Amino acid sequence: MTDFSATIAFGLVRRLAAAGTDTPSLYLLISDAGAIRAVEADIAAEVQVQLGLGLRSLVAAEMGLDRLEEALKRNPDRPVTLITLDRWLPKLVTALDRNVVSLTRGGAVLLLANQAVAERLLWAAPNLRNRLSDVLAIRPDEAFGGPMA
Amino acid sequence: MQTATDPKPGAVVFDRRQVYRPFLERLNPIGSSQGLLANGLIVAPDHDPRNAGDPPIHVALANTAELTRGSQMALVGGIGSGKTTELLLTQKELNRHGDAVNIFVDMADYTDLSEISPGAILATAGIRLYSRLRSWLKKRGKELPDAIKAAHGELRELAFGKTKWVEAEGLEPYGDEPDDDRQPVPVEVPGVMKLRLPALRSQVAEIMAKLDMIASPLLGDEAQITFLVDGLDRLIRPELFREFTEQDLQALKGTKISVIIVAPLLLWYDKSRFLQDYFDVVKHIPAAAPGPRSSAFLRQILQRRGALDLMDRTEIAAIAKYSGGVLRDLLTLARSSAEYAYRDAEDRIGRGHVNAAIKQLGNRYLVGLGNTHRRLLRRLIGHGEFPIENSTARELLVNRQVLEYFKGGVDYFAVHPALAKMLPKPA
């Protein structure tokens, strides 16, 4: 596995707080497939605690191309969007790549995927790859036994 | 520096977020270029990247649009090379004339780029031009002609579609019963001559007619109309972009409306030379080549955004070097370095933070590289050879693992320096 900086939800949300949640940012978060649900829950909890906001959470398989525009719409009350790429969806990834400017307009977007999906995404979506604020290996909180950045 | 108040009355504590947040906001590599331009954070190049003796790209494009109405220009460069910024600088340059009507459109703002069809550029430009025409006429105390209102309505229908109510189809003829309503079926008979560019599709021609109607009062008044079109470079594949050129831009030929469009990098290397043959002017933005002049330009970009407040010149030089001259990577590296420094509760960015950011960027470029890619990269590092006609090599170029440079009149390729640093040695 490529050696990306490791983090947990606490550190990730701390970064978002430092930059400000209205600042456009796009993170690719790589997680073990089995830990994805726990990471989602951790991020939602940290966004609530550190930023006092609700997390906008979308699952890629349920987004559908016809609902892409709706999915890309900003919600000022919930400026942090988590998109879980639960499996490889080439058409959706192409659509996200071509519309990456709309995706990142006015808020933070977190793409959460397992290693295999993340690798394919980085290769198949050059526009998106180039606009990533960072790529981070993310683990559930208990894996570290305490908060880290 | 701002501080936050402590629970103890009268006491103040240091809030490190206030050190880094403004810097991060100014550095955002995916922030709006329009906002940066308005805030004076853009450093405009002082010459053409391919010829130090020529004016900068935005000046050359603006001059052409001003002197030759109806000219069609393409701006080509890799992802993150600063094409949108050049386009915005061009628009700013064009605004110097009072009669200039400049329409800047990022197609992604108007349509889903993965579902876009020819005619979309014309439709978007026409809709934007209509609102400009309304205010132009209002300033002159003139009414909007009904024919133009109607053209706008029809244009919107063509662009966004409409619901039509039609009679249900009749029943199929039964048995030997004659079908009096049978219509002739078209059969294409090919001619002996192949058109240089395919004929305009009927829908594109229809959209063009509406656009022409909307533009007519402005053109009749000798206004200088320029469409600046961004976003279609994200289609990556040259053939998709070419479809729009052959339809939308071809339709605009002869209208005295100028177009400046951003094109995907692969077209620059296309054997057919379509870009060079079709467009009146083609400008290429290579990555900023290593050298004193380019390095000074990259340093200036960071300094304009306040880098010297948070790091020393050696850190700025390292960021400039490992960005490979890709402007978005320059900002990404500076931003990541600042985030690492914030994470470490440091008040300044040190070399360790910059190194960590370089490693992250290098790893990002390393992901997904197979053996064939690695062989090509090593061949480029070791022997300076890069077979651009090879499809795998082109993938590396599109993904910015390989960068294209121009120096001393020569085009050459190099592995992105952040990737080169992280590329494992062969076993």
XYZ file of C-alpha atoms in Angstrom, chain A residues 2-5 14-15 17-20 23-27 65 68 94-95 97-102 104-105 118-119 122-123 125-127 129-136 149, chain B residues 17 21 24-25 28 30 79-80 106 108-109 111-114 234-236 240 328-329 332 335-336 339-340 342-343 359-360 363-365 367-369 373 395-396 398-401:
86
model
C 1.262 3.476 -0.835
C 2.391 5.244 2.288
C -0.060 8.111 2.751
C -0.247 10.097 5.984
C -9.223 19.535 12.887
C -7.753 20.281 9.452
C -11.568 23.579 11.156
C -8.176 25.186 10.522
C -9.022 25.963 6.905
C -12.636 26.961 7.601
C -13.230 26.939 2.041
C -13.464 24.561 -0.913
C -11.458 21.446 -0.168
C -11.492 17.908 -1.463
C -9.989 14.988 0.448
C -26.123 9.881 -12.561
C -25.838 14.017 -9.684
C -16.196 10.044 -14.866
C -19.099 12.357 -14.057
C -14.161 14.034 -12.660
C -15.688 16.195 -15.371
C -17.830 18.135 -12.901
C -15.155 18.444 -10.231
C -15.416 22.228 -10.164
C -19.087 22.019 -9.172
C -15.822 21.428 -4.739
C -17.641 24.738 -4.915
C -9.188 4.739 -4.311
C -6.380 3.545 -6.585
C -6.844 8.297 -8.728
C -5.947 6.764 -12.054
C -10.055 10.792 -12.659
C -7.130 13.102 -13.514
C -9.070 16.346 -12.981
C -6.779 13.878 -8.615
C -5.223 17.231 -9.424
C -7.715 19.095 -7.266
C -7.376 16.914 -4.192
C -6.363 18.866 -1.118
C -4.845 15.673 0.255
C -5.019 11.883 0.278
C -5.111 10.359 3.746
C -3.701 14.535 14.059
C -5.805 28.893 13.636
C -6.329 30.129 8.255
C -4.658 28.546 3.710
C -7.549 30.537 2.288
C -6.480 27.172 -1.879
C -9.205 24.755 -5.907
C -4.361 20.013 -15.663
C -3.474 22.653 -13.076
C -17.294 27.526 -17.322
C -19.595 22.908 -15.791
C -21.640 25.735 -14.247
C -24.475 21.565 -17.622
C -23.337 18.129 -16.567
C -20.152 17.757 -18.581
C -20.528 14.002 -18.765
C -11.932 18.299 -18.547
C -13.348 16.027 -21.247
C -9.697 14.857 -21.595
C -14.962 14.720 -27.558
C -1.786 23.960 -8.679
C 0.885 21.670 -7.211
C -1.001 22.266 -2.871
C -0.949 24.401 1.738
C -0.022 20.890 2.875
C -1.304 21.984 7.510
C 1.603 19.846 8.757
C -0.407 23.453 12.231
C -0.708 19.767 13.133
C 6.203 13.004 0.090
C 2.403 13.182 0.145
C 2.725 9.320 -3.206
C -0.393 10.686 -4.812
C 1.307 10.494 -8.200
C -0.649 5.405 -6.731
C -1.901 3.153 -9.501
C 1.337 3.027 -11.485
C 4.274 3.011 -16.354
C -1.844 8.597 -19.728
C 1.202 9.615 -17.696
C -2.608 13.546 -18.702
C -2.240 12.459 -15.081
C 0.718 14.867 -14.672
C 3.146 12.158 -13.626
